[in-house]
Amino acid sequence: MFTRTKNLQLSVIKQIEIRAAKYPDVISLAQGIPSFDTPACIKRRVERALKNGVVAKYSLSPGLPELREMIEISLAKENMYYDWQKEIIVTVGAIEAISAAILAISQPGDEIILPSPSYTSYKEVVRLAGCTPVFVPLNETAGWAFELAKFAKAITPKTKAILFCNPNNPTGTIYSRQQLIGLAKLAAKHNFFIISDEVYKNFIYGSEEKMFSLAELPEMRKFVIRIFSFSKAYAMTGWRVGFIHSDESIVSEILKVHDALVTCAPVISQYAALGALEMGERDVLHFKQQYQERRDLICSRLNKLNNFLHYIKPNSAYFVFPKVINHNDSFAFALELLDKIQVAVVPGVAFGPNGEGHIRLSFGRTEAQINGAFDRLERYFKA
């Protein structure tokens, strides 16, 4: 009984949040939920759809035609050219897209390579598909960079894909064009897929304003599966809507899994996504400015704790991933912070073995929450 789930774990992030809910005055820098409400222009688009009576029925399994057509237009602006009728599926957020992709391309016993650290739910999705996650450590001293030799060494005849998020969650760093091209060459040589989760692409700070995606390369169409979610960019985590795109030969197989799992993404959420693409760009730029200011704030507070926490300044997303000095059990440390000072953080071990000894802090929260949490952290460390 429960053979498929016996080796799965509830996300450590969810475990922390459930435990944190017991404390009425808790300050959470754990879960990556934007502090902002969904923009008014998106709500108005949904209200119009409700008024017109078009949200009560299923959409086509790949999604609303008008939304997929708008996604095609938005992709073309980023030098990615995909046919909305055959190569784009609207999904229930990014995690359903990732799940459907892995179930479509793999069979039990296959291996999926994961950079370590990377998003905590990846490994559970891989296990749910009957596959084995293979962790490859990122180079912390080089800014959490890919080391292609280590990835090449991890490839076996069972390797089916490399799955990563770019920008990276939890480190807040971006993989360079050179690093990604190196991965692309490995994929083409050994005939495996690259699944690129790019949900934080809109939040890049400093001089590097644009992130490179392997989905821009026509020669990689049959190897690259790209995923995006509206959750983070448009403050829509509760709407649960995103999309996946790739070559028609791949998407046609993923669609079978998507249809079996969910039939279609919630239609009301698809209209919200349509509103986001039609009118939400100004709000995204506002969110980015706010996150950059909060990034600078959390770094300034971390600088005051440099005897206890060492960090690499993130240049994207809204997380920072400091190393905790003289603490090797990050889960125990996170529970101690929660129980002693009611500050919720995510233990680094949740993101793979190379995350041990670190904690993830989100600056997606308000400035007041960041300052309140760090006031408590300073008292804790300096007691």
Coordinates of C-alpha atoms in Angstrom, one line a residue:
M1 CA 0.0 0.0 0.0
F2 CA 1.2 3.6 -0.8
T3 CA 4.1 2.2 -2.7
R4 CA 4.3 5.2 -5.0
T5 CA 4.3 7.7 -2.2
K6 CA 6.3 6.0 0.5
N7 CA 9.5 7.7 -0.5
L8 CA 8.0 11.1 -1.1
Q9 CA 8.2 13.9 1.5
L10 CA 5.9 16.9 2.0
S11 CA 7.8 19.9 0.9
V12 CA 10.0 21.2 3.7
I13 CA 8.8 24.7 2.9
K14 CA 5.2 23.5 3.6
Q15 CA 6.4 21.7 6.8
I16 CA 7.9 24.9 8.1
E17 CA 4.8 27.0 7.2
I18 CA 2.5 24.6 8.8
R19 CA 4.5 24.6 12.0
A20 CA 4.9 28.4 11.8
A21 CA 1.1 28.8 11.7
K22 CA 1.0 27.8 15.4
Y23 CA 2.7 31.0 16.4
P24 CA 0.4 34.1 16.2
D25 CA 3.3 36.6 16.0
V26 CA 5.5 34.7 13.6
I27 CA 7.4 36.5 10.8
S28 CA 7.9 34.3 7.8
L29 CA 10.7 34.8 5.3
A30 CA 10.2 31.2 4.2
Q31 CA 7.7 30.6 1.4
G32 CA 8.2 32.6 -1.8
I33 CA 4.9 34.4 -1.9
P34 CA 4.9 37.9 -3.2
S35 CA 3.6 40.5 -0.7
F36 CA 1.7 42.3 -3.4
D37 CA -1.9 41.8 -4.5
T38 CA -2.7 40.8 -8.0
P39 CA -2.8 44.0 -10.1
A40 CA -6.1 45.7 -10.6
C41 CA -5.9 45.4 -14.5
I42 CA -5.8 41.6 -14.2
K43 CA -8.8 41.6 -11.8
R44 CA -10.7 43.8 -14.3
R45 CA -10.0 41.4 -17.1
V46 CA -11.4 38.6 -14.9
E47 CA -14.4 40.6 -13.9
R48 CA -15.2 41.2 -17.6
A49 CA -14.9 37.4 -18.3
L50 CA -17.2 36.7 -15.4
K51 CA -19.7 39.3 -16.6
N52 CA -19.7 37.8 -20.1
G53 CA -20.3 34.3 -18.7
V54 CA -17.3 32.6 -20.3
V55 CA -15.6 31.0 -17.3
A56 CA -18.0 28.3 -16.3
K57 CA -17.0 25.7 -18.8
Y58 CA -13.8 23.8 -19.6
S59 CA -11.5 25.3 -22.1
L60 CA -9.7 23.2 -24.7
S61 CA -7.1 21.1 -23.0
P62 CA -4.1 23.1 -24.3
G63 CA -5.8 26.3 -23.0
L64 CA -7.8 29.2 -24.4
P65 CA -6.8 29.9 -28.0
E66 CA -6.6 33.7 -27.4
L67 CA -4.3 33.1 -24.4
R68 CA -2.0 30.8 -26.3
E69 CA -1.9 33.2 -29.2
M70 CA -0.9 36.0 -26.8
I71 CA 1.8 33.8 -25.3
E72 CA 3.2 33.2 -28.8
I73 CA 3.4 36.9 -29.3
S74 CA 5.1 37.5 -25.9
L75 CA 7.6 34.7 -26.7
A76 CA 8.5 36.2 -30.0
K77 CA 9.5 39.4 -28.2
E78 CA 12.1 37.3 -26.4
N79 CA 13.4 35.7 -29.6
M80 CA 11.5 32.5 -29.1
Y81 CA 9.2 31.3 -31.9
Y82 CA 6.6 28.7 -31.1
D83 CA 3.3 27.9 -32.7
W84 CA 0.4 28.6 -30.3
Q85 CA -1.7 25.9 -31.9
K86 CA 0.8 23.1 -31.6
E87 CA 3.6 24.0 -29.2
I88 CA 2.2 25.8 -26.2
I89 CA 0.1 24.4 -23.3
V90 CA -1.4 26.5 -20.5
T91 CA -0.8 24.6 -17.3
V92 CA -1.8 24.7 -13.6
G93 CA 1.3 26.7 -12.6
A94 CA 4.9 25.6 -13.2
I95 CA 4.9 22.5 -11.1
E96 CA 2.1 20.8 -13.1
A97 CA 4.1 21.7 -16.2
I98 CA 7.2 20.1 -14.8
S99 CA 5.3 17.1 -13.6
A100 CA 3.6 16.5 -17.0
A101 CA 6.9 17.0 -18.8
I102 CA 8.8 14.5 -16.7
L103 CA 6.0 11.9 -16.9
A104 CA 5.9 12.3 -20.7
I105 CA 9.6 12.0 -21.4
S106 CA 10.6 9.4 -18.9
Q107 CA 10.0 5.9 -17.7
P108 CA 10.5 4.3 -14.2
G109 CA 14.2 3.8 -13.6
D110 CA 15.4 6.8 -15.6
E111 CA 17.6 9.5 -14.0
I112 CA 17.0 13.2 -13.9
I113 CA 20.0 15.4 -13.1
L114 CA 19.3 18.3 -10.7
P115 CA 21.8 21.0 -9.8
S116 CA 22.2 21.3 -6.0
P117 CA 20.9 23.5 -4.6
S118 CA 17.7 23.9 -6.6
Y119 CA 14.0 24.1 -6.0
T120 CA 12.9 21.7 -3.3
S121 CA 9.9 20.1 -5.1
Y122 CA 11.9 19.0 -8.1
K123 CA 13.2 15.9 -6.4
E124 CA 9.7 14.8 -5.3
V125 CA 8.3 15.2 -8.8
V126 CA 11.2 13.1 -10.1
R127 CA 10.5 10.4 -7.6
L128 CA 6.8 10.4 -8.2
A129 CA 7.6 9.6 -11.8
G130 CA 9.6 6.6 -10.7
C131 CA 12.8 8.2 -11.6
T132 CA 16.0 8.8 -9.6
P133 CA 17.2 12.4 -8.9
V134 CA 20.9 12.7 -9.5
F135 CA 22.4 15.8 -7.6
V136 CA 25.3 17.7 -9.1
P137 CA 26.8 20.3 -6.8
L138 CA 27.0 24.0 -8.0
N139 CA 30.2 25.9 -7.2
E140 CA 29.4 28.3 -4.4
T141 CA 32.8 30.0 -4.5
A142 CA 32.1 30.9 -8.1
G143 CA 28.7 32.3 -7.4
W144 CA 26.8 29.0 -7.5
A145 CA 27.9 28.4 -11.1
F146 CA 27.6 25.2 -13.2
E147 CA 30.7 23.1 -13.5
L148 CA 30.2 21.4 -16.8
A149 CA 32.7 18.6 -16.0
K150 CA 30.7 17.6 -13.0
F151 CA 27.5 17.5 -15.1
A152 CA 29.2 15.5 -17.8
K153 CA 30.5 13.0 -15.2
A154 CA 26.9 12.5 -13.9
I155 CA 25.5 11.5 -17.3
T156 CA 24.7 7.8 -17.7
P157 CA 22.7 5.7 -20.2
K158 CA 19.8 6.3 -17.9
T159 CA 19.9 10.1 -18.0
K160 CA 16.7 11.4 -19.4
A161 CA 16.9 15.1 -18.6
I162 CA 18.6 18.0 -16.7
L163 CA 16.0 20.0 -14.8
F164 CA 16.9 23.4 -13.4
C165 CA 15.5 26.9 -12.6
N166 CA 17.1 29.9 -14.1
P167 CA 17.3 32.3 -12.3
N168 CA 18.1 29.9 -9.5
N169 CA 15.9 29.3 -6.5
P170 CA 17.2 29.4 -3.8
T171 CA 20.5 31.2 -4.6
G172 CA 19.2 34.1 -6.7
T173 CA 21.9 33.7 -9.3
I174 CA 21.7 33.5 -13.1
Y175 CA 23.4 30.9 -15.3
S176 CA 25.5 32.5 -18.0
R177 CA 25.0 32.0 -21.7
Q178 CA 28.4 30.1 -21.8
Q179 CA 27.3 27.7 -19.1
L180 CA 23.9 27.0 -20.8
I181 CA 25.5 26.5 -24.2
G182 CA 27.8 24.0 -22.5
L183 CA 24.8 22.1 -21.2
A184 CA 23.1 22.3 -24.6
K185 CA 26.1 20.6 -26.2
L186 CA 25.9 17.8 -23.6
A187 CA 22.2 17.3 -24.2
A188 CA 22.7 17.1 -28.0
K189 CA 25.7 14.7 -27.6
H190 CA 24.0 12.3 -25.2
N191 CA 20.4 12.8 -26.4
F192 CA 18.6 14.0 -23.3
F193 CA 16.2 16.8 -22.6
I194 CA 16.8 20.2 -20.8
I195 CA 13.9 21.4 -18.7
S196 CA 14.3 25.1 -18.0
D197 CA 12.0 26.5 -15.3
E198 CA 12.2 30.3 -15.8
V199 CA 9.6 31.6 -13.4
Y200 CA 11.8 34.4 -12.0
K201 CA 13.1 35.7 -15.4
N202 CA 11.4 39.1 -14.8
F203 CA 13.4 39.9 -11.7
I204 CA 17.0 40.6 -12.7
Y205 CA 18.8 43.4 -11.0
G206 CA 21.9 45.4 -12.0
S207 CA 23.6 45.7 -15.4
E208 CA 22.4 42.3 -16.8
E209 CA 18.8 43.2 -17.7
K210 CA 18.1 40.2 -19.9
M211 CA 18.5 36.5 -19.2
F212 CA 19.5 34.1 -21.9
S213 CA 17.3 31.1 -22.5
L214 CA 18.2 28.0 -24.5
A215 CA 14.7 28.2 -26.0
E216 CA 16.0 31.0 -28.1
L217 CA 18.2 28.6 -30.1
P218 CA 16.3 27.0 -33.1
E219 CA 18.8 24.1 -33.1
M220 CA 17.8 23.2 -29.5
R221 CA 14.0 22.9 -30.2
K222 CA 14.0 19.1 -29.9
F223 CA 15.9 19.1 -26.6
V224 CA 14.6 22.1 -24.6
I225 CA 11.4 22.2 -22.7
R226 CA 10.8 25.7 -21.2
I227 CA 8.4 26.6 -18.4
F228 CA 6.9 29.8 -17.1
S229 CA 4.5 30.7 -14.4
F230 CA 2.4 33.8 -13.9
S231 CA 2.6 33.3 -10.1
K232 CA 5.7 35.3 -9.2
A233 CA 5.9 37.9 -12.0
Y234 CA 2.3 39.1 -11.6
A235 CA 1.7 38.3 -7.9
M236 CA -0.7 35.5 -8.9
T237 CA 0.5 32.5 -6.8
G238 CA -3.1 31.6 -5.8
W239 CA -4.4 31.6 -9.4
R240 CA -2.3 28.6 -10.3
V241 CA -1.6 29.2 -14.0
G242 CA 1.5 29.0 -16.2
F243 CA 2.6 27.5 -19.5
I244 CA 5.0 25.1 -21.2
H245 CA 6.4 25.2 -24.7
S246 CA 8.7 23.1 -26.8
D247 CA 8.8 21.5 -30.2
E248 CA 5.6 20.0 -31.5
S249 CA 7.0 16.5 -31.3
I250 CA 7.5 16.9 -27.5
V251 CA 4.4 19.0 -26.7
S252 CA 2.1 16.6 -28.3
E253 CA 3.2 13.9 -25.8
I254 CA 3.1 16.3 -22.8
L255 CA -0.4 17.3 -23.7
K256 CA -1.6 13.7 -23.2
V257 CA -0.3 13.8 -19.6
H258 CA -1.7 17.3 -19.0
D259 CA -5.1 16.2 -20.2
A260 CA -5.1 13.1 -18.0
L261 CA -4.0 15.0 -14.9
V262 CA -6.0 18.2 -15.0
T263 CA -8.2 18.4 -18.2
C264 CA -7.3 22.1 -18.5
A265 CA -6.1 24.9 -16.4
P266 CA -8.8 26.8 -14.5
V267 CA -10.6 29.0 -17.1
I268 CA -10.9 31.9 -14.7
S269 CA -7.2 31.8 -14.1
Q270 CA -6.5 31.6 -17.9
Y271 CA -8.4 34.9 -18.3
A272 CA -6.3 36.4 -15.4
A273 CA -3.2 35.3 -17.4
L274 CA -4.6 36.9 -20.5
G275 CA -5.0 40.1 -18.5
A276 CA -1.5 39.9 -17.3
L277 CA 0.0 39.7 -20.8
E278 CA -2.3 42.4 -22.1
M279 CA -1.9 45.0 -19.4
G280 CA 0.4 43.8 -16.6
E281 CA 3.8 44.9 -17.7
R282 CA 3.9 48.2 -15.8
D283 CA 3.1 46.3 -12.6
V284 CA 5.9 43.8 -13.2
L285 CA 8.4 46.7 -13.5
H286 CA 7.0 48.1 -10.3
F287 CA 7.4 44.8 -8.5
K288 CA 11.0 44.5 -9.8
Q289 CA 11.9 47.9 -8.4
Q290 CA 10.4 47.1 -5.1
Y291 CA 12.2 43.7 -4.9
Q292 CA 15.5 45.3 -5.8
E293 CA 15.1 47.8 -2.9
R294 CA 14.2 44.9 -0.6
R295 CA 17.2 42.9 -1.8
D296 CA 19.4 45.9 -0.9
L297 CA 17.7 46.1 2.5
I298 CA 18.1 42.4 3.4
C299 CA 21.8 42.5 2.3
S300 CA 22.4 45.5 4.5
R301 CA 20.9 43.6 7.4
L302 CA 22.9 40.5 6.6
N303 CA 26.1 42.6 6.6
K304 CA 25.5 43.4 10.3
L305 CA 25.5 39.6 11.0
N306 CA 28.6 38.7 8.9
N307 CA 30.1 36.9 11.9
F308 CA 27.2 34.5 11.8
L309 CA 25.9 34.4 8.2
H310 CA 27.9 34.5 4.9
Y311 CA 26.1 35.2 1.7
I312 CA 26.5 35.9 -2.0
K313 CA 24.5 38.9 -3.1
P314 CA 21.7 37.7 -5.3
N315 CA 21.2 39.4 -8.7
S316 CA 17.8 37.9 -9.5
A317 CA 14.6 36.4 -8.1
Y318 CA 13.8 37.3 -4.5
F319 CA 15.8 35.0 -2.3
V320 CA 19.2 35.1 -0.6
F321 CA 20.9 31.9 0.6
P322 CA 23.4 32.6 3.4
K323 CA 25.7 30.0 4.9
V324 CA 25.2 29.6 8.7
I325 CA 28.6 29.6 10.4
N326 CA 29.1 26.7 12.8
H327 CA 25.8 25.1 12.0
N328 CA 25.7 21.9 9.9
D329 CA 22.1 20.8 10.5
S330 CA 20.0 23.4 8.7
F331 CA 16.7 21.8 9.5
A332 CA 17.4 21.8 13.2
F333 CA 18.6 25.4 13.0
A334 CA 15.4 26.5 11.1
L335 CA 13.3 24.9 13.8
E336 CA 15.3 26.6 16.5
L337 CA 14.7 30.0 14.9
L338 CA 11.0 29.3 14.6
D339 CA 10.6 28.0 18.1
K340 CA 12.8 30.5 19.9
I341 CA 12.2 33.8 18.0
Q342 CA 9.3 33.0 15.8
V343 CA 11.1 33.7 12.5
A344 CA 10.4 31.2 9.7
V345 CA 13.2 30.4 7.2
V346 CA 13.7 27.4 4.9
P347 CA 16.6 25.0 5.8
G348 CA 19.1 24.7 3.0
V349 CA 19.0 20.9 3.0
A350 CA 15.5 21.2 1.4
F351 CA 17.2 22.2 -1.8
G352 CA 19.5 19.2 -2.1
P353 CA 22.7 18.0 -0.4
N354 CA 24.8 21.0 -1.4
G355 CA 22.3 23.3 0.3
E356 CA 23.1 21.9 3.8
G357 CA 24.5 24.4 6.2
H358 CA 22.5 27.3 4.6
I359 CA 19.1 28.9 5.0
R360 CA 16.9 30.5 2.4
L361 CA 15.4 33.9 3.2
S362 CA 12.8 35.6 1.0
F363 CA 12.8 39.3 0.3
G364 CA 9.4 38.9 -1.4
R365 CA 7.9 40.0 1.9
T366 CA 7.4 43.6 3.0
E367 CA 10.2 45.9 4.3
A368 CA 8.5 45.9 7.7
Q369 CA 8.5 42.1 7.8
I370 CA 12.2 42.0 6.7
N371 CA 13.2 44.5 9.3
G372 CA 11.1 42.8 12.0
A373 CA 12.7 39.4 11.3
F374 CA 16.2 40.8 11.3
D375 CA 15.6 42.6 14.6
R376 CA 14.8 39.3 16.1
L377 CA 17.8 37.6 14.3
E378 CA 20.2 40.2 15.7
R379 CA 19.0 39.6 19.2
Y380 CA 19.2 35.9 18.7
F381 CA 22.8 35.8 17.4
K382 CA 24.1 38.5 19.7
A383 CA 22.5 37.2 22.9

